[in-house]
mmCIF file of C-alpha atoms and ligand atoms in Angstrom:
data_model
loop_
_atom_site.group_PDB
_atom_site.id
_atom_site.type_symbol
_atom_site.label_atom_id
_atom_site.label_comp_id
_atom_site.label_asym_id
_atom_site.label_seq_id
_atom_site.Cartn_x
_atom_site.Cartn_y
_atom_site.Cartn_z
ATOM 1 C CA UNK A 11 5.106 3.753 -6.534
ATOM 2 C CA UNK A 12 5.237 7.482 -5.921
ATOM 3 C CA UNK A 13 3.955 8.352 -2.520
ATOM 4 C CA UNK A 14 1.005 10.675 -2.198
ATOM 5 C CA UNK A 15 -1.238 8.999 -4.750
ATOM 6 C CA UNK A 16 -2.503 10.398 -8.026
ATOM 7 C CA UNK A 17 -2.923 14.138 -8.124
ATOM 8 C CA UNK A 18 -1.993 14.785 -4.492
ATOM 9 C CA UNK A 19 -0.847 18.297 -3.702
ATOM 10 C CA UNK A 20 2.298 18.682 -1.660
ATOM 11 C CA UNK A 21 1.825 21.094 1.221
ATOM 12 C CA UNK A 22 5.283 21.080 2.765
ATOM 13 C CA UNK A 23 7.213 19.246 5.443
ATOM 14 C CA UNK A 24 6.621 18.609 9.136
ATOM 15 C CA UNK A 25 9.503 17.136 11.148
ATOM 16 C CA UNK A 26 11.133 16.450 7.794
ATOM 17 C CA UNK A 27 8.139 14.419 6.601
ATOM 18 C CA UNK A 28 6.451 15.516 3.344
ATOM 19 C CA UNK A 29 2.737 16.264 3.745
ATOM 20 C CA UNK A 30 0.291 15.824 0.852
ATOM 21 C CA UNK A 31 -3.375 16.707 0.451
ATOM 22 C CA UNK A 32 -5.571 14.664 -1.849
ATOM 23 C CA UNK A 33 -7.955 16.749 -4.000
ATOM 24 C CA UNK A 34 -10.811 14.657 -2.540
ATOM 25 C CA UNK A 35 -10.176 16.593 0.676
ATOM 26 C CA UNK A 36 -11.694 19.719 -0.890
ATOM 27 C CA UNK A 37 -14.754 17.788 -2.039
ATOM 28 C CA UNK A 38 -15.433 16.533 1.471
ATOM 29 C CA UNK A 39 -14.729 19.964 2.975
ATOM 30 C CA UNK A 40 -17.438 21.266 0.630
ATOM 31 C CA UNK A 41 -19.806 18.408 1.517
ATOM 32 C CA UNK A 42 -19.328 19.101 5.242
ATOM 33 C CA UNK A 43 -19.788 22.853 4.769
ATOM 34 C CA UNK A 44 -22.999 22.452 2.760
ATOM 35 C CA UNK A 45 -24.326 19.207 4.265
ATOM 36 C CA UNK A 46 -24.182 20.264 7.906
ATOM 37 C CA UNK A 47 -25.453 23.784 7.305
ATOM 38 C CA UNK A 48 -29.177 22.905 7.865
ATOM 39 C CA UNK A 49 -28.278 21.347 11.248
ATOM 40 C CA UNK A 50 -26.347 24.436 12.309
ATOM 41 C CA UNK A 51 -29.131 26.689 10.994
ATOM 42 C CA UNK A 52 -31.557 24.961 13.386
ATOM 43 C CA UNK A 53 -29.309 25.932 16.345
ATOM 44 C CA UNK A 54 -28.600 29.464 15.056
ATOM 45 C CA UNK A 55 -31.715 30.560 13.156
ATOM 46 C CA UNK A 56 -30.708 34.263 13.145
ATOM 47 C CA UNK A 57 -27.319 33.881 11.471
ATOM 48 C CA UNK A 58 -28.423 33.613 7.839
ATOM 49 C CA UNK A 59 -25.552 32.671 5.549
ATOM 50 C CA UNK A 60 -23.145 32.981 8.505
ATOM 51 C CA UNK A 61 -23.984 29.364 9.296
ATOM 52 C CA UNK A 62 -21.806 28.360 6.325
ATOM 53 C CA UNK A 63 -18.857 30.060 8.016
ATOM 54 C CA UNK A 64 -19.477 27.843 11.059
ATOM 55 C CA UNK A 65 -19.648 24.599 9.073
ATOM 56 C CA UNK A 66 -16.589 25.609 7.054
ATOM 57 C CA UNK A 67 -14.677 26.422 10.268
ATOM 58 C CA UNK A 68 -15.709 22.994 11.540
ATOM 59 C CA UNK A 69 -14.377 21.302 8.381
ATOM 60 C CA UNK A 70 -11.040 23.097 8.789
ATOM 61 C CA UNK A 71 -10.800 22.261 12.516
ATOM 62 C CA UNK A 72 -11.708 18.637 11.816
ATOM 63 C CA UNK A 73 -8.938 18.293 9.242
ATOM 64 C CA UNK A 74 -6.488 20.072 11.537
ATOM 65 C CA UNK A 75 -7.266 17.380 14.132
ATOM 66 C CA UNK A 76 -6.863 14.607 11.566
ATOM 67 C CA UNK A 77 -3.535 16.162 10.632
ATOM 68 C CA UNK A 78 -2.379 16.085 14.274
ATOM 69 C CA UNK A 79 -3.525 12.448 14.484
ATOM 70 C CA UNK A 80 -1.270 11.587 11.518
ATOM 71 C CA UNK A 81 1.624 13.688 12.814
ATOM 72 C CA UNK A 82 1.540 11.724 16.070
ATOM 73 C CA UNK A 83 1.888 8.443 14.107
ATOM 74 C CA UNK A 84 4.805 9.975 12.199
ATOM 75 C CA UNK A 85 6.601 11.446 15.221
ATOM 76 C CA UNK A 86 6.238 8.232 17.245
ATOM 77 C CA UNK A 87 7.599 6.282 14.310
ATOM 78 C CA UNK A 88 10.614 8.576 13.866
ATOM 79 C CA UNK A 89 11.304 8.496 17.616
ATOM 80 C CA UNK A 90 11.399 4.692 17.442
ATOM 81 C CA UNK A 91 13.868 4.818 14.588
ATOM 82 C CA UNK A 92 11.457 3.954 11.766
ATOM 83 C CA UNK A 93 11.653 6.367 8.808
ATOM 84 C CA UNK A 94 8.417 7.948 7.540
ATOM 85 C CA UNK A 95 7.800 8.416 3.819
ATOM 86 C CA UNK A 96 4.941 10.858 4.006
ATOM 87 C CA UNK A 97 1.574 11.923 5.344
ATOM 88 C CA UNK A 98 -1.434 12.212 3.049
ATOM 89 C CA UNK A 99 -4.689 13.837 4.071
ATOM 90 C CA UNK A 100 -7.590 12.441 2.085
ATOM 91 C CA UNK A 101 -11.341 12.512 2.182
ATOM 92 C CA UNK A 102 -11.911 10.067 5.041
ATOM 93 C CA UNK A 103 -8.998 11.230 7.144
ATOM 94 C CA UNK A 104 -5.340 10.671 6.663
ATOM 95 C CA UNK A 105 -2.640 8.135 6.111
ATOM 96 C CA UNK A 106 0.952 7.970 7.303
ATOM 97 C CA UNK A 107 3.257 5.710 5.357
ATOM 98 C CA UNK A 108 6.262 4.357 7.196
ATOM 99 C CA UNK A 109 9.390 3.242 5.382
ATOM 100 C CA UNK A 110 9.094 -0.463 6.170
ATOM 101 C CA UNK A 111 7.025 -2.665 8.398
ATOM 102 C CA UNK A 112 7.917 -2.036 12.030
ATOM 103 C CA UNK A 113 10.609 -4.552 12.885
ATOM 104 C CA UNK A 114 8.981 -5.489 16.203
ATOM 105 C CA UNK A 115 5.357 -5.858 17.350
ATOM 106 C CA UNK A 116 6.047 -3.529 20.285
ATOM 107 C CA UNK A 117 7.021 -0.637 18.023
ATOM 108 C CA UNK A 118 4.111 -1.345 15.693
ATOM 109 C CA UNK A 119 1.735 -1.207 18.652
ATOM 110 C CA UNK A 120 3.081 2.159 19.840
ATOM 111 C CA UNK A 121 3.061 3.778 16.385
ATOM 112 C CA UNK A 122 -0.532 2.604 15.758
ATOM 113 C CA UNK A 123 -1.832 3.635 19.183
ATOM 114 C CA UNK A 124 -0.344 7.149 18.995
ATOM 115 C CA UNK A 125 -2.907 8.446 16.461
ATOM 116 C CA UNK A 126 -6.186 7.482 18.191
ATOM 117 C CA UNK A 127 -4.778 8.570 21.562
ATOM 118 C CA UNK A 128 -4.072 12.044 20.164
ATOM 119 C CA UNK A 129 -7.606 12.199 18.681
ATOM 120 C CA UNK A 130 -9.111 11.309 22.070
ATOM 121 C CA UNK A 131 -6.821 13.858 23.756
ATOM 122 C CA UNK A 132 -7.879 16.622 21.339
ATOM 123 C CA UNK A 133 -11.512 15.641 21.987
ATOM 124 C CA UNK A 134 -10.998 15.930 25.736
ATOM 125 C CA UNK A 135 -9.119 19.221 25.393
ATOM 126 C CA UNK A 136 -11.816 20.726 23.166
ATOM 127 C CA UNK A 137 -14.484 19.675 25.680
ATOM 128 C CA UNK A 138 -12.558 21.225 28.599
ATOM 129 C CA UNK A 139 -11.918 24.369 26.570
ATOM 130 C CA UNK A 140 -15.654 24.683 25.925
ATOM 131 C CA UNK A 141 -16.553 24.633 29.636
ATOM 132 C CA UNK A 142 -15.586 28.238 30.503
ATOM 133 C CA UNK A 143 -16.774 29.590 27.132
ATOM 134 C CA UNK A 144 -20.151 31.288 27.197
ATOM 135 C CA UNK A 145 -20.291 32.648 23.662
ATOM 136 C CA UNK A 146 -22.697 30.502 21.636
ATOM 137 C CA UNK A 147 -20.739 29.920 18.450
ATOM 138 C CA UNK A 148 -17.246 29.171 19.848
ATOM 139 C CA UNK A 149 -18.785 26.871 22.463
ATOM 140 C CA UNK A 150 -20.814 25.099 19.782
ATOM 141 C CA UNK A 151 -17.754 24.654 17.554
ATOM 142 C CA UNK A 152 -15.623 23.322 20.417
ATOM 143 C CA UNK A 153 -18.282 20.821 21.484
ATOM 144 C CA UNK A 154 -18.822 19.573 17.921
ATOM 145 C CA UNK A 155 -15.047 19.299 17.492
ATOM 146 C CA UNK A 156 -14.817 17.394 20.776
ATOM 147 C CA UNK A 157 -17.407 14.818 19.730
ATOM 148 C CA UNK A 158 -15.928 14.477 16.223
ATOM 149 C CA UNK A 159 -12.482 13.724 17.654
ATOM 150 C CA UNK A 160 -13.843 11.248 20.181
ATOM 151 C CA UNK A 161 -15.686 9.479 17.345
ATOM 152 C CA UNK A 162 -12.541 9.464 15.139
ATOM 153 C CA UNK A 163 -10.389 8.197 18.023
ATOM 154 C CA UNK A 164 -12.841 5.505 19.123
ATOM 155 C CA UNK A 165 -13.607 4.322 15.575
ATOM 156 C CA UNK A 166 -9.909 4.028 14.790
ATOM 157 C CA UNK A 167 -9.392 1.917 17.903
ATOM 158 C CA UNK A 168 -11.740 -0.808 16.572
ATOM 159 C CA UNK A 169 -9.544 -3.920 16.269
ATOM 160 C CA UNK A 170 -9.854 -4.352 12.505
ATOM 161 C CA UNK A 171 -7.484 -3.628 9.618
ATOM 162 C CA UNK A 172 -6.963 -1.150 7.991
ATOM 163 C CA UNK A 173 -7.840 0.869 11.121
ATOM 164 C CA UNK A 174 -5.218 1.733 13.735
ATOM 165 C CA UNK A 175 -6.859 -0.714 16.156
ATOM 166 C CA UNK A 176 -6.375 -3.400 13.508
ATOM 167 C CA UNK A 177 -2.650 -2.674 13.447
ATOM 168 C CA UNK A 178 -2.678 -2.920 17.250
ATOM 169 C CA UNK A 179 -4.512 -6.283 17.140
ATOM 170 C CA UNK A 180 -2.041 -7.465 14.510
ATOM 171 C CA UNK A 181 0.869 -6.486 16.771
ATOM 172 C CA UNK A 182 -0.657 -8.292 19.761
ATOM 173 C CA UNK A 183 -1.277 -11.534 17.812
ATOM 174 C CA UNK A 184 2.216 -11.234 16.311
ATOM 175 C CA UNK A 185 3.694 -10.843 19.794
ATOM 176 C CA UNK A 186 1.771 -13.817 21.235
ATOM 177 C CA UNK A 187 2.280 -16.250 18.343
ATOM 178 C CA UNK A 188 5.634 -14.936 17.107
ATOM 179 C CA UNK A 189 4.124 -15.033 13.618
ATOM 180 C CA UNK A 190 3.712 -11.632 11.934
ATOM 181 C CA UNK A 191 1.619 -13.069 9.113
ATOM 182 C CA UNK A 192 -0.818 -14.741 11.501
ATOM 183 C CA UNK A 193 -1.335 -11.306 13.091
ATOM 184 C CA UNK A 194 -2.085 -9.742 9.713
ATOM 185 C CA UNK A 195 -4.546 -12.487 8.749
ATOM 186 C CA UNK A 196 -6.483 -12.269 12.044
ATOM 187 C CA UNK A 197 -6.707 -8.445 11.935
ATOM 188 C CA UNK A 198 -7.600 -8.423 8.229
ATOM 189 C CA UNK A 199 -10.423 -10.963 8.723
ATOM 190 C CA UNK A 200 -11.721 -8.741 11.539
ATOM 191 C CA UNK A 201 -11.610 -5.855 9.027
ATOM 192 C CA UNK A 202 -13.787 -7.776 6.568
ATOM 193 C CA UNK A 203 -16.298 -8.577 9.332
ATOM 194 C CA UNK A 204 -16.379 -4.908 10.391
ATOM 195 C CA UNK A 205 -16.879 -3.794 6.770
ATOM 196 C CA UNK A 206 -20.017 -5.938 6.529
ATOM 197 C CA UNK A 207 -21.240 -4.797 9.954
ATOM 198 C CA UNK A 208 -20.840 -1.086 9.058
ATOM 199 C CA UNK A 209 -23.559 -1.427 6.401
ATOM 200 C CA UNK A 210 -26.055 -2.152 9.194
ATOM 201 C CA UNK A 211 -25.160 0.965 11.221
ATOM 202 C CA UNK A 212 -27.432 3.534 9.502
ATOM 203 C CA UNK A 213 -30.346 1.074 9.830
ATOM 204 C CA UNK A 214 -29.653 0.658 13.563
ATOM 205 C CA UNK A 215 -29.269 4.389 14.189
ATOM 206 C CA UNK A 216 -32.425 5.316 12.314
ATOM 207 C CA UNK A 217 -34.585 2.489 13.670
ATOM 208 C CA UNK A 218 -34.792 0.693 10.327
ATOM 209 C CA UNK A 219 -35.502 3.849 8.284
ATOM 210 C CA UNK A 220 -32.105 5.272 7.324
ATOM 211 C CA UNK A 221 -31.584 8.302 5.080
ATOM 212 C CA UNK A 222 -30.112 7.852 1.620
ATOM 213 C CA UNK A 223 -27.097 9.904 2.768
ATOM 214 C CA UNK A 224 -26.610 7.532 5.710
ATOM 215 C CA UNK A 225 -26.734 4.458 3.479
ATOM 216 C CA UNK A 226 -24.284 5.929 0.941
ATOM 217 C CA UNK A 227 -21.886 7.017 3.657
ATOM 218 C CA UNK A 228 -21.963 3.596 5.334
ATOM 219 C CA UNK A 229 -21.483 1.880 1.969
ATOM 220 C CA UNK A 230 -18.449 4.049 1.239
ATOM 221 C CA UNK A 231 -16.861 3.360 4.643
ATOM 222 C CA UNK A 232 -17.641 -0.365 4.260
ATOM 223 C CA UNK A 233 -16.029 -0.412 0.819
ATOM 224 C CA UNK A 234 -12.857 1.287 2.048
ATOM 225 C CA UNK A 235 -12.610 -1.065 5.032
ATOM 226 C CA UNK A 236 -13.206 -4.102 2.847
ATOM 227 C CA UNK A 237 -10.564 -3.031 0.315
ATOM 228 C CA UNK A 238 -8.022 -2.241 3.016
ATOM 229 C CA UNK A 239 -8.579 -5.554 4.798
ATOM 230 C CA UNK A 240 -8.500 -7.580 1.582
ATOM 231 C CA UNK A 241 -5.310 -5.861 0.452
ATOM 232 C CA UNK A 242 -3.686 -6.694 3.808
ATOM 233 C CA UNK A 243 -4.696 -10.354 3.320
ATOM 234 C CA UNK A 244 -3.164 -10.417 -0.167
ATOM 235 C CA UNK A 245 0.090 -8.973 1.169
ATOM 236 C CA UNK A 246 0.113 -11.525 3.996
ATOM 237 C CA UNK A 247 -0.405 -14.355 1.500
ATOM 238 C CA UNK A 248 2.474 -13.062 -0.614
ATOM 239 C CA UNK A 249 4.757 -12.673 2.366
ATOM 240 C CA UNK A 250 4.059 -16.253 3.394
ATOM 241 C CA UNK A 251 5.406 -17.341 0.007
ATOM 242 C CA UNK A 252 8.517 -15.184 0.107
ATOM 243 C CA UNK A 253 10.837 -17.925 1.416
ATOM 244 C CA UNK A 254 9.919 -20.065 -1.613
ATOM 245 C CA UNK A 255 11.260 -17.382 -3.955
ATOM 246 C CA UNK A 256 14.787 -18.343 -4.764
ATOM 247 C CA UNK A 257 16.941 -17.868 -7.859
ATOM 248 C CA UNK A 258 18.230 -21.443 -7.726
ATOM 249 C CA UNK A 259 14.737 -22.883 -7.396
ATOM 250 C CA UNK A 260 12.985 -20.655 -9.952
ATOM 251 C CA UNK A 261 15.647 -20.347 -12.659
ATOM 252 C CA UNK A 262 14.871 -22.126 -15.925
ATOM 253 C CA UNK A 263 17.614 -24.367 -17.282
ATOM 254 C CA UNK A 264 19.515 -22.421 -19.930
ATOM 255 C CA UNK A 265 21.768 -23.209 -22.846
ATOM 256 C CA UNK A 266 24.564 -20.898 -23.982
ATOM 257 C CA UNK A 267 24.443 -20.170 -27.709
ATOM 258 C CA UNK A 268 26.571 -18.043 -29.984
ATOM 259 C CA UNK A 269 25.028 -14.612 -30.639
ATOM 260 C CA UNK A 270 25.318 -14.858 -34.451
ATOM 261 C CA UNK A 271 23.224 -18.039 -34.828
ATOM 262 C CA UNK A 272 19.843 -17.854 -36.566
ATOM 263 C CA UNK A 273 16.831 -18.326 -34.260
ATOM 264 C CA UNK A 274 15.993 -21.746 -35.729
ATOM 265 C CA UNK A 275 19.479 -23.145 -35.010
ATOM 266 C CA UNK A 276 19.561 -21.641 -31.493
ATOM 267 C CA UNK A 277 16.169 -23.265 -30.767
ATOM 268 C CA UNK A 278 17.442 -26.612 -32.044
ATOM 269 C CA UNK A 279 20.444 -26.443 -29.699
ATOM 270 C CA UNK A 280 18.190 -25.499 -26.788
ATOM 271 C CA UNK A 281 15.882 -28.468 -27.470
ATOM 272 C CA UNK A 282 18.832 -30.808 -27.712
ATOM 273 C CA UNK A 283 20.181 -29.571 -24.357
ATOM 274 C CA UNK A 284 16.717 -29.814 -22.752
ATOM 275 C CA UNK A 285 16.883 -26.094 -21.936
ATOM 276 C CA UNK A 286 13.882 -23.769 -21.769
ATOM 277 C CA UNK A 287 15.861 -20.531 -21.997
ATOM 278 C CA UNK A 288 18.908 -19.169 -23.783
ATOM 279 C CA UNK A 289 21.971 -17.106 -22.956
ATOM 280 C CA UNK A 290 23.989 -15.478 -25.729
ATOM 281 C CA UNK A 291 27.750 -15.684 -25.409
ATOM 282 C CA UNK A 292 30.577 -13.895 -27.236
ATOM 283 C CA UNK A 293 33.454 -15.621 -29.055
ATOM 284 C CA UNK A 294 35.247 -16.135 -25.715
ATOM 285 C CA UNK A 295 32.169 -17.846 -24.237
ATOM 286 C CA UNK A 296 31.285 -14.923 -21.908
ATOM 287 C CA UNK A 297 27.544 -14.254 -21.413
ATOM 288 C CA UNK A 298 26.506 -11.007 -23.128
ATOM 289 C CA UNK A 299 22.706 -11.169 -23.418
ATOM 290 C CA UNK A 300 19.555 -13.033 -22.347
ATOM 291 C CA UNK A 301 16.948 -14.121 -24.889
ATOM 292 C CA UNK A 302 13.548 -12.556 -24.310
ATOM 293 C CA UNK A 303 10.877 -15.268 -24.203
ATOM 294 C CA UNK A 304 8.001 -13.121 -25.435
ATOM 295 C CA UNK A 305 9.999 -11.656 -28.354
ATOM 296 C CA UNK A 306 10.884 -15.209 -29.366
ATOM 297 C CA UNK A 307 7.280 -16.369 -29.098
ATOM 298 C CA UNK A 308 6.112 -13.457 -31.260
ATOM 299 C CA UNK A 309 8.436 -14.348 -34.151
ATOM 300 C CA UNK A 310 6.573 -16.272 -36.920
ATOM 301 C CA UNK A 311 7.986 -19.747 -37.435
ATOM 302 C CA UNK A 312 8.823 -19.229 -41.126
ATOM 303 C CA UNK A 313 11.106 -16.298 -40.257
ATOM 304 C CA UNK A 314 13.188 -18.233 -37.712
ATOM 305 C CA UNK A 315 15.931 -19.303 -40.146
ATOM 306 C CA UNK A 316 16.450 -15.666 -41.304
ATOM 307 C CA UNK A 317 16.590 -13.771 -38.036
ATOM 308 C CA UNK A 318 19.691 -13.777 -35.806
ATOM 309 C CA UNK A 319 18.989 -14.848 -32.227
ATOM 310 C CA UNK A 320 20.674 -11.637 -31.026
ATOM 311 C CA UNK A 321 17.611 -9.714 -32.316
ATOM 312 C CA UNK A 322 15.550 -11.580 -29.714
ATOM 313 C CA UNK A 323 17.871 -10.794 -26.800
ATOM 314 C CA UNK A 324 18.457 -8.090 -24.244
ATOM 315 C CA UNK A 325 22.062 -7.133 -23.468
ATOM 316 C CA UNK A 326 23.181 -7.818 -19.921
ATOM 317 C CA UNK A 327 23.349 -4.670 -17.844
ATOM 318 C CA UNK A 328 24.315 -3.975 -14.258
ATOM 319 C CA UNK A 329 21.873 -5.695 -11.949
ATOM 320 C CA UNK A 330 20.689 -8.261 -14.519
ATOM 321 C CA UNK A 331 23.080 -10.919 -13.236
ATOM 322 C CA UNK A 332 22.052 -12.655 -10.007
ATOM 323 C CA UNK A 333 23.934 -15.094 -7.829
ATOM 324 C CA UNK A 334 22.700 -18.505 -6.641
ATOM 325 C CA UNK A 335 20.313 -18.659 -3.671
ATOM 326 C CA UNK A 336 19.207 -15.008 -3.752
ATOM 327 C CA UNK A 337 15.802 -15.282 -2.084
ATOM 328 C CA UNK A 338 12.758 -13.603 -0.579
ATOM 329 C CA UNK A 339 12.900 -9.851 0.012
ATOM 330 C CA UNK A 340 16.479 -9.700 -1.308
ATOM 331 C CA UNK A 341 15.377 -11.092 -4.649
ATOM 332 C CA UNK A 342 12.410 -8.704 -4.949
ATOM 333 C CA UNK A 343 14.662 -5.768 -4.049
ATOM 334 C CA UNK A 344 17.198 -6.783 -6.700
ATOM 335 C CA UNK A 345 14.400 -7.032 -9.280
ATOM 336 C CA UNK A 346 13.017 -3.629 -8.314
ATOM 337 C CA UNK A 347 16.463 -2.056 -8.647
ATOM 338 C CA UNK A 348 16.826 -3.285 -12.222
ATOM 339 C CA UNK A 349 13.434 -4.194 -13.710
ATOM 340 C CA UNK A 350 13.802 -6.723 -16.521
ATOM 341 C CA UNK A 351 11.776 -9.579 -17.966
ATOM 342 C CA UNK A 352 14.763 -11.968 -17.652
ATOM 343 C CA UNK A 353 17.835 -12.246 -15.434
ATOM 344 C CA UNK A 354 20.949 -14.337 -15.786
ATOM 345 C CA UNK A 355 21.566 -16.604 -12.782
ATOM 346 C CA UNK A 356 25.127 -17.791 -12.109
ATOM 347 C CA UNK A 357 26.183 -20.680 -9.883
ATOM 348 C CA UNK A 358 28.776 -20.571 -7.064
ATOM 349 C CA UNK A 359 31.638 -20.915 -9.516
ATOM 350 C CA UNK A 360 30.403 -18.024 -11.671
ATOM 351 C CA UNK A 361 29.153 -20.251 -14.479
ATOM 352 C CA UNK A 362 25.744 -19.982 -16.124
ATOM 353 C CA UNK A 363 23.131 -21.693 -13.930
ATOM 354 C CA UNK A 364 19.956 -20.603 -15.719
ATOM 355 C CA UNK A 365 17.568 -17.764 -16.490
ATOM 356 C CA UNK A 366 15.182 -16.253 -14.007
ATOM 357 C CA UNK A 367 12.012 -15.102 -15.779
ATOM 358 C CA UNK A 368 10.152 -12.287 -13.972
ATOM 359 C CA UNK A 369 6.808 -13.799 -14.913
ATOM 360 C CA UNK A 370 7.796 -16.988 -13.048
ATOM 361 C CA UNK A 371 8.477 -14.941 -9.904
ATOM 362 C CA UNK A 372 5.093 -13.198 -10.269
ATOM 363 C CA UNK A 373 3.217 -16.459 -10.577
ATOM 364 C CA UNK A 374 5.128 -17.990 -7.643
ATOM 365 C CA UNK A 375 4.020 -14.979 -5.573
ATOM 366 C CA UNK A 376 0.398 -14.984 -6.602
ATOM 367 C CA UNK A 377 -0.220 -18.758 -6.830
ATOM 368 C CA UNK A 378 -3.131 -19.848 -4.657
HETATM 369 ZN ZN1 ZN B 412 -4.319 6.594 12.540
#
């Protein structure tokens, strides 16, 4: 997975961390500039088209604050020794991707809290900065910026995934129970509840008569929250199954056959040996290739006597041979390093143990 998402534009690096901007950013900057103009025009009726300059300045300041929010996640993470892959600014804010899950709940809590705290701090600073200012427009901009940052900070502190507060709740539950997955499940369920609750917000605010814009906005936020929370649940479910992933447990029993046999004869030998997969060996009996199950299945039965089994096999390459008892994260990492539909599994003595089929690993991960 390339970081930054589809079509993201790379801006540069901050503290060594690549920063990307999603094209959706420009759409929302335009929506803010145009959408808030009538409100600004009510406060500054004499400005004419100059009101667009104010709303555009607000959009830029808002994103600058969101950027600082993300940078504070990134810097905290780096300070705690957790590498950061990148920062992406997108239409609802930003996202900082750290290299791996924080190894301790304490670090996770600090990294998550850093962002909202910076938003609240910017809000407070903008408010204080507005106090001595008497000029209408700068004061107006500072006050709007202050409230926007307080809203961003407070909203992100809500204890529900995928929000920062959800990561904090997850860390707290993880710390108390000692179970990282339990933390994820609790915070993700809270995220689903919040997603449903958000739909009611425009109705509450408008006394039962919300605007269409309000409803659409709430629906969009609800959808993003719901997706984020549900994705976190899926990951938690997968992680709970990781210990069950094991080459020795998942490998299919294999038979070693000579590479020059026709498919029909190789299949007969496999049936006789009670094997469900095949390894091709050279004249000295050394494994050289693994038979691909789907290629074999696609071959019409009447052609089996005429096609050599080696046509149905993939030559062994570096990384396609796994040892016994490779499990969990280690197994997934090995499979990511050398993607293949089949792997040869050896036993402790270096002899053929079986064949690990990638599809079997996938179904073990996603089984309900
Ligand atoms: Zn954040």
